[in-house]
Coordinates of C-alpha atoms in Angstrom, one line a residue:
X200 CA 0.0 0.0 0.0
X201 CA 1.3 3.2 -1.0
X202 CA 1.8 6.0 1.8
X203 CA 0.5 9.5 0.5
X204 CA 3.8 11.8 -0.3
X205 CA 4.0 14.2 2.4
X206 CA 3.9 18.5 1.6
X207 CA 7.4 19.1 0.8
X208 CA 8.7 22.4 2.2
X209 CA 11.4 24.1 0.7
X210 CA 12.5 25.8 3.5
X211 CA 11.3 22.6 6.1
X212 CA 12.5 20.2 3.3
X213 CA 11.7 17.4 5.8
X214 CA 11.5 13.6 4.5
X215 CA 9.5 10.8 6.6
X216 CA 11.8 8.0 7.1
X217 CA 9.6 5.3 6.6
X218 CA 8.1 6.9 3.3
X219 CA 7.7 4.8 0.4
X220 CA 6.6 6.3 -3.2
X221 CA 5.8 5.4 -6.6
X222 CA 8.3 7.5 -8.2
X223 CA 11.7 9.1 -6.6
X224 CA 13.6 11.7 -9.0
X225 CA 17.4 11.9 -8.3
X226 CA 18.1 15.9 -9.6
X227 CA 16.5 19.0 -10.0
X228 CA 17.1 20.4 -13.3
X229 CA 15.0 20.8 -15.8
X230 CA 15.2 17.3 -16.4
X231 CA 13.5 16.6 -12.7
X232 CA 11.6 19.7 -13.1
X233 CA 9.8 18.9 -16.5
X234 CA 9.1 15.6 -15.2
X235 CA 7.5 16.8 -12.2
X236 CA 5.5 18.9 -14.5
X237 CA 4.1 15.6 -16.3
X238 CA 4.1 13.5 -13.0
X239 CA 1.8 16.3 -11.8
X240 CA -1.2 15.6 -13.7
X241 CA -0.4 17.8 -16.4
X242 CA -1.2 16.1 -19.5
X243 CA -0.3 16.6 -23.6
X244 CA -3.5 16.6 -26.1
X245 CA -3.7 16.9 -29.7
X246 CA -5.1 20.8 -30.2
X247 CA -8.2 20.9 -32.5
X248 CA -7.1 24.7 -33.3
X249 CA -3.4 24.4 -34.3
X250 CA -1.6 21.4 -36.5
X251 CA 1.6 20.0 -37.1
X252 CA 3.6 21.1 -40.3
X253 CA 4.7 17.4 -41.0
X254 CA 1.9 16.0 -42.9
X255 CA 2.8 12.6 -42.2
X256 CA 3.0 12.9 -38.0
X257 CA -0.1 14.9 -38.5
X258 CA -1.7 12.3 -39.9
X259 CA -0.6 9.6 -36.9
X260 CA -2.0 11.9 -34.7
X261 CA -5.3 12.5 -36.1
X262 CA -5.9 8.9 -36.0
X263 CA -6.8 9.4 -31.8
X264 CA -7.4 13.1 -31.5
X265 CA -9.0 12.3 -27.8
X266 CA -6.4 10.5 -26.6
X267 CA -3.2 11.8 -24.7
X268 CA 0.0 11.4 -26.3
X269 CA 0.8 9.8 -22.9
X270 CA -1.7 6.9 -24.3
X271 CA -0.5 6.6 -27.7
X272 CA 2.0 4.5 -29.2
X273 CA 5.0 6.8 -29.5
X274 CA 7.4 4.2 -31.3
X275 CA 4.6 4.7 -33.9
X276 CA 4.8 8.5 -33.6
X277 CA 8.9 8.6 -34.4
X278 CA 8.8 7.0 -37.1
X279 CA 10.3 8.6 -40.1
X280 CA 10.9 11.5 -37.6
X281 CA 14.7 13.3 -38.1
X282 CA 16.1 15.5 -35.9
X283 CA 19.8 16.7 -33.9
X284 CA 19.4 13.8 -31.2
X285 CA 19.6 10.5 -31.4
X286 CA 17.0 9.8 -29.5
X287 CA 13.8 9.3 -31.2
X288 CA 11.2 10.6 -28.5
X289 CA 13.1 13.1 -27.9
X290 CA 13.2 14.3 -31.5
X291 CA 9.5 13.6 -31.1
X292 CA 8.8 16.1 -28.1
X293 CA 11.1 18.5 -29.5
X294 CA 9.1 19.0 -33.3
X295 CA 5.7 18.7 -31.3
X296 CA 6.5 22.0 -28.6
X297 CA 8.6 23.8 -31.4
X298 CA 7.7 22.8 -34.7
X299 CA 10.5 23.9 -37.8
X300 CA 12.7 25.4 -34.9
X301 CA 15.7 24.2 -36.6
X302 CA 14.7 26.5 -39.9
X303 CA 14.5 29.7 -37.6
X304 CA 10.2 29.1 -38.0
X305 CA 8.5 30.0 -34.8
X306 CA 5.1 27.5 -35.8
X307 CA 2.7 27.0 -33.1
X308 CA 2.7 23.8 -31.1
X309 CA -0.4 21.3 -32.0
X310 CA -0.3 20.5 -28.4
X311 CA -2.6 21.1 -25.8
X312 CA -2.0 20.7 -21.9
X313 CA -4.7 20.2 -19.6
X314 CA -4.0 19.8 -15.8
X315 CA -5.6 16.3 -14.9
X316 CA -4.9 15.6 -11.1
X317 CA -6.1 11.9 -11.7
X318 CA -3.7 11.2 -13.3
X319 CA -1.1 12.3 -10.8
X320 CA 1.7 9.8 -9.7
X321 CA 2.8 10.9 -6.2
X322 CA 6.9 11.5 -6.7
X323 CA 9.8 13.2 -5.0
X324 CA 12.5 14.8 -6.8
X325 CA 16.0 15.5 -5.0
X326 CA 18.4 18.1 -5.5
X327 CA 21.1 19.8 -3.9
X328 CA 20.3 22.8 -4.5
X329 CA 17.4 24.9 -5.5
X330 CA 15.6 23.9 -8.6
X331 CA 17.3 24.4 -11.4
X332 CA 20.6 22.4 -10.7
X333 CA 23.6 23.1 -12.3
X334 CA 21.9 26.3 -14.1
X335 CA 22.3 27.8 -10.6
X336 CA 26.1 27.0 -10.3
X337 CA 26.6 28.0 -14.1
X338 CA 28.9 31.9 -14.9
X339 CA 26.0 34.1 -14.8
X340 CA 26.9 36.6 -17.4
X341 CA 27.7 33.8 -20.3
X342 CA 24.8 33.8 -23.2
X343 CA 23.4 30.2 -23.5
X344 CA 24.0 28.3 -26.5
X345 CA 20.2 27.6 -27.3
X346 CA 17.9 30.1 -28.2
X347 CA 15.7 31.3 -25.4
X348 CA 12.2 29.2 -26.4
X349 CA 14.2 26.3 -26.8
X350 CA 15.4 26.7 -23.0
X351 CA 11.7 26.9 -21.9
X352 CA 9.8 24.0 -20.2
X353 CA 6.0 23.5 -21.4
X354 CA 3.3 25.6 -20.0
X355 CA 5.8 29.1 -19.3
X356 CA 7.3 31.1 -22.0
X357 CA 10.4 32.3 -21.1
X358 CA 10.1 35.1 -23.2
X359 CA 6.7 36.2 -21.5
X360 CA 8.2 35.4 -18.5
X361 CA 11.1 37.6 -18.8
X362 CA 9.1 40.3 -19.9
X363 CA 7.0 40.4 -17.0
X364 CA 10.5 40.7 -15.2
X365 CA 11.3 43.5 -17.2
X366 CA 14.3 41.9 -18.9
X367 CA 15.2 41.9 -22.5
X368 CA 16.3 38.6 -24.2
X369 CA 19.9 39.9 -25.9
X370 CA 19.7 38.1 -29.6
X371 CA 17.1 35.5 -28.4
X372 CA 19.4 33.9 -25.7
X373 CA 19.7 34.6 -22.2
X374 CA 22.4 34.3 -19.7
X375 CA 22.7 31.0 -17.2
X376 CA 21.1 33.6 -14.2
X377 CA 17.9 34.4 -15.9
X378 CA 17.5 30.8 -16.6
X379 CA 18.2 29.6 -13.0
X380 CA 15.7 32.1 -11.7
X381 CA 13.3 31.0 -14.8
X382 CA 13.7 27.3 -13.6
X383 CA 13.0 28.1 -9.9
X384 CA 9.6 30.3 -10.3
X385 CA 8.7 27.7 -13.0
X386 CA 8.3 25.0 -9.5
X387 CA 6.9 27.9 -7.4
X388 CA 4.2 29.0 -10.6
X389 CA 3.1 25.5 -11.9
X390 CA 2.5 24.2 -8.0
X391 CA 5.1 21.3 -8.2
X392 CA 6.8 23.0 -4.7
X393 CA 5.5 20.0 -2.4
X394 CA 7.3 17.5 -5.0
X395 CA 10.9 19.2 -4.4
X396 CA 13.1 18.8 -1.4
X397 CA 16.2 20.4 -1.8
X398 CA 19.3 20.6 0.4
X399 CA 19.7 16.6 -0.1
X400 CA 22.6 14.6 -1.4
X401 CA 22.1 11.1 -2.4
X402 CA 25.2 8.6 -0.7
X403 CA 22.8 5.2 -1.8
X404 CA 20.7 3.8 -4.2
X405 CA 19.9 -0.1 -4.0
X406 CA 17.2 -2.4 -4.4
X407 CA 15.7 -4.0 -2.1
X408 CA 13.0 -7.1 -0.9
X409 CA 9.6 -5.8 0.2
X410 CA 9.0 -6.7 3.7
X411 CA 6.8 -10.2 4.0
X412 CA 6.2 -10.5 -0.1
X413 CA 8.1 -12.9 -1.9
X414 CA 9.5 -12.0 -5.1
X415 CA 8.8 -8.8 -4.8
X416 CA 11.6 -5.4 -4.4
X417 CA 11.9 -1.9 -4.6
X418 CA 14.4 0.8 -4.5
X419 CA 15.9 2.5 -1.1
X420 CA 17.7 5.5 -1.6
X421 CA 19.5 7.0 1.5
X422 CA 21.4 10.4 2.1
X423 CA 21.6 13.2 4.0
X424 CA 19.3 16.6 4.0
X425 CA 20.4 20.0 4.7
X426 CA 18.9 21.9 7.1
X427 CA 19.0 25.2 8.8
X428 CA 20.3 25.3 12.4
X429 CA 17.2 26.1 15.0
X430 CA 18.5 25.8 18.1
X431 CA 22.5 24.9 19.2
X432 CA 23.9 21.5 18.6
X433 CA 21.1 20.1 16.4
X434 CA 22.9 18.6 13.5
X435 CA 22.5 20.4 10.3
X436 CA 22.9 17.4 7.8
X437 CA 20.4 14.6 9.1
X438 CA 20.2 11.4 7.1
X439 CA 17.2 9.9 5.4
X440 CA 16.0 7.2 4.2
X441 CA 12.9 6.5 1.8
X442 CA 11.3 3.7 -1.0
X443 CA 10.1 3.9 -4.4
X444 CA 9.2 1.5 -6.7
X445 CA 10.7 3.7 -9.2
X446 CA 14.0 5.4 -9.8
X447 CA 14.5 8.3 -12.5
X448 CA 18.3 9.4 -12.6
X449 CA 18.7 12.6 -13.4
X450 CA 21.8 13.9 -12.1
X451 CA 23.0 15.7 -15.1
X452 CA 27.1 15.7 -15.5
X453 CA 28.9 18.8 -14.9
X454 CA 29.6 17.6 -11.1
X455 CA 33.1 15.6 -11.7
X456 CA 35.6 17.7 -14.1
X457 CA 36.9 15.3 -16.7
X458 CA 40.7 14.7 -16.3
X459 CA 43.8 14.1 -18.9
X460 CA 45.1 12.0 -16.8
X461 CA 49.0 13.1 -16.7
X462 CA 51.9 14.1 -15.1
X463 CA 52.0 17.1 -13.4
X464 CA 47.7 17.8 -13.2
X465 CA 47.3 18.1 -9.8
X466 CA 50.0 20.6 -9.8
X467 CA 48.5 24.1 -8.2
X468 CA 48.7 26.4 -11.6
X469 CA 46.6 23.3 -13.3
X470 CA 43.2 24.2 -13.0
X471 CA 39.3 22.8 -14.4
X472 CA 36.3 25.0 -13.6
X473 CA 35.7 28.3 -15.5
X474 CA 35.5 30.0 -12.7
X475 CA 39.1 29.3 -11.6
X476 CA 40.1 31.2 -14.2
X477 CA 37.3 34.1 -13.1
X478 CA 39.0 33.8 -9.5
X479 CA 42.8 34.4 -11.0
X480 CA 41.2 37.6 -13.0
X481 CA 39.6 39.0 -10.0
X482 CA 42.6 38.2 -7.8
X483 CA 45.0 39.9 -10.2
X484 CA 46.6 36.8 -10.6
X485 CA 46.3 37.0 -14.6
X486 CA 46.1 40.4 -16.7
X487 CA 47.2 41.8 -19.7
X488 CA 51.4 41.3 -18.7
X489 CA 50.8 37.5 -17.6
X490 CA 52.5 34.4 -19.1
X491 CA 50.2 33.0 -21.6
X492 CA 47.1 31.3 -20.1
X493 CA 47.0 27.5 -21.6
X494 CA 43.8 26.3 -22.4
X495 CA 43.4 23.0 -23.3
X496 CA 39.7 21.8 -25.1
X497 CA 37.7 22.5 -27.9
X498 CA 34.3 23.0 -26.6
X499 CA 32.1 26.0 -25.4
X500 CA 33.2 26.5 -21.6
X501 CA 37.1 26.5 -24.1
X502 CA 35.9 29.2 -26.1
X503 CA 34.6 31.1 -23.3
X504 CA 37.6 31.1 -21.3
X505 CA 39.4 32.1 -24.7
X506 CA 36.8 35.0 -25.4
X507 CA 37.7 36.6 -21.3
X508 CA 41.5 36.2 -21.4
X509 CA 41.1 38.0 -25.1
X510 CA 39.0 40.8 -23.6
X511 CA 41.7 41.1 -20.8
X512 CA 44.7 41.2 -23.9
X513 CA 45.9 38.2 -21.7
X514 CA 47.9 35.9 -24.4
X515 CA 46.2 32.4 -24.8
X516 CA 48.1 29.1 -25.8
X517 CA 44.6 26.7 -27.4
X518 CA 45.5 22.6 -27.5
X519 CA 43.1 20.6 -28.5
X520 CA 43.2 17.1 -30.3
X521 CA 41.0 18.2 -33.4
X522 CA 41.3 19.6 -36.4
X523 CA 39.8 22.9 -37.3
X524 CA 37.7 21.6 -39.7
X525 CA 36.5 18.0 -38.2
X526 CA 33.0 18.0 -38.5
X527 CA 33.0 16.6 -34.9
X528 CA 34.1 19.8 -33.4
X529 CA 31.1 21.8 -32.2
X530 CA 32.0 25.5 -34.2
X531 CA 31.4 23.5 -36.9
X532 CA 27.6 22.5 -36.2
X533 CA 26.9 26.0 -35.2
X534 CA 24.7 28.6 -37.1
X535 CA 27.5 31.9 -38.1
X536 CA 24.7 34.3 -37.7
X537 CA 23.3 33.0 -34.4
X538 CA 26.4 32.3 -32.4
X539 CA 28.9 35.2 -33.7
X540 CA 31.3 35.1 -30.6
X541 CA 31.6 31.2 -31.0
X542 CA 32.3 31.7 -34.8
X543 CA 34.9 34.4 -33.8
X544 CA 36.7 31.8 -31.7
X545 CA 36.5 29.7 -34.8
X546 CA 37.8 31.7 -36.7
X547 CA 41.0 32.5 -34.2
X548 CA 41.6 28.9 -34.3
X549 CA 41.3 29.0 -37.6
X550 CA 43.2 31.4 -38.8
X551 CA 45.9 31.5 -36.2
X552 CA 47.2 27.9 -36.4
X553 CA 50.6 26.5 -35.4
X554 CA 51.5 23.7 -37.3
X555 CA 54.4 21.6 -36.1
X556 CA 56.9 21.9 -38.3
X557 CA 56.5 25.5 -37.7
X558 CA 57.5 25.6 -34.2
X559 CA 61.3 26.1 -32.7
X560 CA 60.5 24.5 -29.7
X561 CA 61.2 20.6 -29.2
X562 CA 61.0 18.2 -26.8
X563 CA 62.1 14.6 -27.0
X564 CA 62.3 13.6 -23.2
X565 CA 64.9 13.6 -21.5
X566 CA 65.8 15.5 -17.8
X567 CA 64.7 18.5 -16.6
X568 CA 67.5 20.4 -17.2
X569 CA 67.3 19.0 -21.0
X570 CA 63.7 19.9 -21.0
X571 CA 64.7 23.9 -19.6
X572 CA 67.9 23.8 -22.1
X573 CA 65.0 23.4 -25.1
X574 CA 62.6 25.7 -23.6
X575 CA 64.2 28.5 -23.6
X576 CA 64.3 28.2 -27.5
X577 CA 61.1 28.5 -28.5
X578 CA 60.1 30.8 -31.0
X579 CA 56.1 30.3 -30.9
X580 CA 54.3 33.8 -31.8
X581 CA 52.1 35.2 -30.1
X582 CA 51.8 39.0 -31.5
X583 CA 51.6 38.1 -35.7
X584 CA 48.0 38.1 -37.2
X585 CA 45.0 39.0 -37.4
X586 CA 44.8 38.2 -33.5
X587 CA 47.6 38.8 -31.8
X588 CA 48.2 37.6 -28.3
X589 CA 46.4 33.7 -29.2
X590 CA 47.7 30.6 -31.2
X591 CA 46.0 27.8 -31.8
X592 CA 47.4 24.3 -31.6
X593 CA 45.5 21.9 -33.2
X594 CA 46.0 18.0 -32.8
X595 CA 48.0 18.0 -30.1
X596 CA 47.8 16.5 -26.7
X597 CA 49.0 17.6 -22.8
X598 CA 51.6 15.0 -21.7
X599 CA 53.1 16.7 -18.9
X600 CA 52.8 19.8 -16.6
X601 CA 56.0 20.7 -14.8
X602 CA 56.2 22.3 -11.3
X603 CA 58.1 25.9 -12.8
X604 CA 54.8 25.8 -15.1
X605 CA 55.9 24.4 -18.0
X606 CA 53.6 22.3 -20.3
X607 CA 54.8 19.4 -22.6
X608 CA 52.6 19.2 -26.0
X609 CA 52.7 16.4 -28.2
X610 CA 51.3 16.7 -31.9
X611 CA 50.1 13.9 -34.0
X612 CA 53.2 13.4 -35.3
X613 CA 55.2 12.9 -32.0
X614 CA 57.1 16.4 -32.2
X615 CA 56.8 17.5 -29.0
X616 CA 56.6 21.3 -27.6
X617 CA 57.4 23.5 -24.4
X618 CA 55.4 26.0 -23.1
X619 CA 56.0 28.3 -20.4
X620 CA 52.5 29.3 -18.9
X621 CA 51.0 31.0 -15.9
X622 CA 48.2 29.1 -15.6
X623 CA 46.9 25.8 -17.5
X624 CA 42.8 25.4 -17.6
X625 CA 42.1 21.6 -18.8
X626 CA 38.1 22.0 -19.9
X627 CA 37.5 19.1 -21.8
X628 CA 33.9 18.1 -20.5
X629 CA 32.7 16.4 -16.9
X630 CA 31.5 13.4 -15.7
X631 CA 28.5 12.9 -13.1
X632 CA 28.7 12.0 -10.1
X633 CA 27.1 8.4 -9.6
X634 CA 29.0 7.5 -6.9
X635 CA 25.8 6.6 -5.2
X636 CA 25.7 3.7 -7.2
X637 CA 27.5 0.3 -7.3
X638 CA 30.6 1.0 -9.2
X639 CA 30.1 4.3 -9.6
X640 CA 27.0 3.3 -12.1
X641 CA 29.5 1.6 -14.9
X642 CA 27.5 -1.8 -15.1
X643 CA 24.5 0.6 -16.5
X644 CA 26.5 2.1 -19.3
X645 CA 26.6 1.0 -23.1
X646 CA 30.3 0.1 -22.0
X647 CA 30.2 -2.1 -18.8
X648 CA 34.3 -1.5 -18.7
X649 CA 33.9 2.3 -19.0
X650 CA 33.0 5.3 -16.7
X651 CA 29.9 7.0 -17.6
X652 CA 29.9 10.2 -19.5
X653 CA 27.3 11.8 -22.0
X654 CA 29.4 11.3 -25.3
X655 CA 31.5 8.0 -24.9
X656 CA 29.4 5.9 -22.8
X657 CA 25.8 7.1 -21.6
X658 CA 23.8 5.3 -19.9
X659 CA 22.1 2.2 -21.6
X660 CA 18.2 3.0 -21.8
X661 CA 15.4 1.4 -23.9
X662 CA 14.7 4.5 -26.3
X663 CA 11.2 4.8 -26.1
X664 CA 10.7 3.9 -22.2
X665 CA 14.6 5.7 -21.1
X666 CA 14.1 2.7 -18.7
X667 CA 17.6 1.0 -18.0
X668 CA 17.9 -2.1 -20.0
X669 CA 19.5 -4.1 -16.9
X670 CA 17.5 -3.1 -14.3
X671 CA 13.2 -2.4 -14.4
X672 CA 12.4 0.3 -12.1
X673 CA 15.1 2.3 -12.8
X674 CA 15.3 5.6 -15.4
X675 CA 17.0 7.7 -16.8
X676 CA 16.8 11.0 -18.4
X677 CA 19.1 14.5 -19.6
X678 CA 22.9 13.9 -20.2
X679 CA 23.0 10.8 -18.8
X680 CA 21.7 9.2 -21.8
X681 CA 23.4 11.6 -23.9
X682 CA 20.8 14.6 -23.9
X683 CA 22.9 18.1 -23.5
X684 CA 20.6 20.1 -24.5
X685 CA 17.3 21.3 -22.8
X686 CA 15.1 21.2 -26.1
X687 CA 16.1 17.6 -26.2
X688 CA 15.8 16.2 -22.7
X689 CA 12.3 16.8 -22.5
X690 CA 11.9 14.0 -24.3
X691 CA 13.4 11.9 -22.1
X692 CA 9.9 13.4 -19.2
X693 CA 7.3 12.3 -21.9
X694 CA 9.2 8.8 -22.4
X695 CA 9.2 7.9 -18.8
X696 CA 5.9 9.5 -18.2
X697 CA 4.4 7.8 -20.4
X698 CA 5.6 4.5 -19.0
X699 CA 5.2 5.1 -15.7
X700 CA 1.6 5.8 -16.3
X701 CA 1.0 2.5 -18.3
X702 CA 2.0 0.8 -15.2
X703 CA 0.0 2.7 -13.3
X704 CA -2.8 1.8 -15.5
X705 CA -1.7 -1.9 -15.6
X706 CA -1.7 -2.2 -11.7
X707 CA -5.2 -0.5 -11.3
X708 CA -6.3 -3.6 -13.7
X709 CA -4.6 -6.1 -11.6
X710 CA -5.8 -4.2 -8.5
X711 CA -9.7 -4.4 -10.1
X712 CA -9.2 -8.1 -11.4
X713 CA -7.9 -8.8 -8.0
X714 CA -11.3 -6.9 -6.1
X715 CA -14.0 -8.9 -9.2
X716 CA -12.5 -12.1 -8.6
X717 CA -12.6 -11.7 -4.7
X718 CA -16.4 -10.6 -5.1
X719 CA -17.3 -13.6 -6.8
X720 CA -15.1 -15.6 -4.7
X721 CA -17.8 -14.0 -1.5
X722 CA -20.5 -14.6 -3.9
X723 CA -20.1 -18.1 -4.8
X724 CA -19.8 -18.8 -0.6
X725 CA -23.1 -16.9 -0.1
X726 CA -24.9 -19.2 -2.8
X727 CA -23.5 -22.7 -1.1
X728 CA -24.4 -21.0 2.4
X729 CA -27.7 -20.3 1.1

């Protein structure tokens, strides 16, 4: 018998220890958030006033105009469907709340939502912080990659949103702030408050028998909860423990920086946050007359570090292992006119190449003294072009950091260089933190043998349930299946909505065949009594 979820107060945020729910969501992002939203009662229809601009999924949908898409057969509805994710629902989701986004069309959604409280699954969602997750911990003054409607969750227009906050959305994107804060009054406005208890950190998450039922388990989940200090001496981290018959993982993965895994990286100059390098700025520690600033990595939080050491006229040393021009590297996937500071980065690493036959500087092992003797020799520019004070060094890879901050590059070829830095920043992604899990969640993974991470090895999921092919009960949603972007991870709440409430409606069967069969059980004792 399920025990009715108890008022969650943000503030209170307290958990009953003996508490056992349907559903337990592990994060507060938007992932947690939108599927609270859908947990909630608040249900997708086809609208009889709008359509869809695919003919074809137009047609599958007008087949059961009356019936939620929580209902229908959504294998059948991705079919033929093509999109920038690989997973299917979630390239489902994405064309039915922004229809032709990816041509710059603004088409209005077929869908309707209607709030349903029947159909309400009583859940919990955990975060550590407020909701909103990482967005909260995110550099504030950064514009987001994805256009601001593509950031929104279903029900709240950011863009109405903002307005109403008096804010002005700067070339359709917002900063990480305004998002955080959109994401928190998004709980607070839709009434999903008593589903969030924040301040908790997950330390366990394993299965379990039920008590006195044979064959039957569930999920425990144990950690601690934050709260505020009343009166002197009360602990302020108390642990909990509580049930579900359902697990939905949705931790997201900036938690653990990702590592290169040489000599010399834990050395104190050898940093992997952003805001390391914000902290060395603001401390004075790196201007304008600093050593060059190494970073290594070829993604966004890479090109933003590049764009604020530029703006400082601090010189910049790029590695990264790609070429300019693989189609893998994310500049290349980018629209010019939508992301101009991204394509400017692009262009420095472009045009300011340094190739290694070019440079004077080698390095072929050896001892330290060797290493300073061949240091001391090289002739990489930093002033030339049409960006002085950056050079780019594509297809090569960190092998060392020295303690007198020195950094050993090794190109594709094996010609190896010295550079003498004042601070290295390694930002070449991040891994999540599932150390809650048995082996820090590896035996989930497409790769058994290989820490989880959104690009090599997400987690393994059923595509059209996001349930985990190893263990039933247990979801998972967001970058852990490989989803970084918001307009795509809502996929991933309709998916596991959608089966959740199939069982729901498959256990209300058993529950009535159960009750029928006990009535005529009664009945058939009355007659022989009779």
């Amino acid at each position: 018998m399920w025990i009715k979820t108890v008022a969650m107060n943000l503030h209170d945020k307290d958990i009953l220890p003996r508490e056992i729910l349907p559903v337990i969501v592990i994060g507060n992002g938007p992932s947690g958030i939108c599927l609270s939203y859908m947990l909630s009662g608040y249900t997708p229809y086809l609208s009889p006033e709008n359509s869809h601009p695919n003919p074809v999924l137009q047609g599958k949908l007008d087949q059961q105009p009356n019936l939620s898409l929580l209902e229908q057969d959504l294998e059948y509805l991705c079919e033929g469907l093509e999109g920038r994710s690989s997973n299917p629902v979630a390239v489902l989701f994405d064309s039915l709340l922004l229809p032709d986004s990816d041509y710059g069309l603004e088409h209005a959604s077929p869908l309707l939502w209607r709030y349903e409280p029947e159909r309400a699954i009583p859940h919990l969602v955990l975060g550590r912080g407020p909701p909103g997750g990482a967005w909260h911990a995110m550099e504030g003054s950064m514009l987001t990659l994805s256009l601001a409607n593509w950031m929104e969750l279903p029900g709240l227009k950011l863009k109405e949103w903002m307005r109403d906050k008096r804010r002005n959305v700067r070339n359709d994107r917002a900063t990480p702030a305004e998002i955080a804060s959109y994401y928190q009054h998004y709980v607070s406005q839709m009434g999903l408050v008593d589903n969030f208890a924040c301040g908790t950190t997950v330390t366990s998450l394993r299965r379990v028998n039920c008590e006195g039922a044979i064959g039957c388990s569930m999920w425990e989940v144990q950690g601690t909860q934050r709260r505020d200090q009343l009166e002197e001496g009360c602990p302020t981290e108390v642990p909990f423990t509580v049930c579900a018959e359902n697990v939905v993982l949705a931790t997201g993965t900036h938690d653990i920086p990702a590592r290169l895994g040489v000599e010399g990286e834990g050395l104190p100059f050898v940093c992997h946050r952003f805001w390391e390098l914000e902290a060395a700025i603001s401390s004075g520690q790196l201007d304008h007359t600093s050593d060059p600033l190494l970073v290594v990595g070829a993604g966004l939080t890479a090109a933003d570090a590049i764009l604020t050491a530029h703006h400082l006229n601090t010189p910049v040393y790029h590695a990264f292992r790609r070429s300019v021009t693989d189609p893998g590297l994310i500049f290349n996937q980018l629209p010019k006119l939508l992301y101009p500071e991204y394509h400017k980065v692009h262009q420095m690493m472009t045009q300011q190449q340094q190739e290694p036959q070019d440079q004077g500087s080698t390095y072929s092992g050896g001892t330290g003294a060797q290493m300073d003797q061949q240091e001391n020799s090289n002739n990489i520019s930093l002033s030339s072009g049409s960006y002085p004070g950056y050079i780019s060094l594509p297809k090569h890879r960190v092998v060392a950091f020295k303690p007198d901050r020195k950094c050993v590059l090794e190109a594709q070829d094996g010609h190896r260089t010295v550079l003498q830095v004042s601070m290295a920043l390694v930002l070449i992604g991040a891994h999540p933190n599932l150390s809650f899990l048995p082996e820090d969640g590896r035996p989930l993974g497409l790769n058994p043998q290989e820490p989880i991470s959104c690009r090599r090895n997400p987690l393994d999921v059923d595509p059209y349930t996001y349930q985990s092919v190893s263990e039933s009960g247990l979801y998972a949603m967001g970058p852990l299946v490989g989803e970084n972007f918001v307009r795509f991870l809502k996929g991933g709440s309709l998916a596991i909505a959608s089966d959740l409430a199939k069982k729901q409606r498959a256990k209300a069967e058993d529950n009535l065949t159960t009750i029928r069969g006990a009535i005529r059980q009664a009945e058939s004792v009355c007659v022989i009594d009779s």
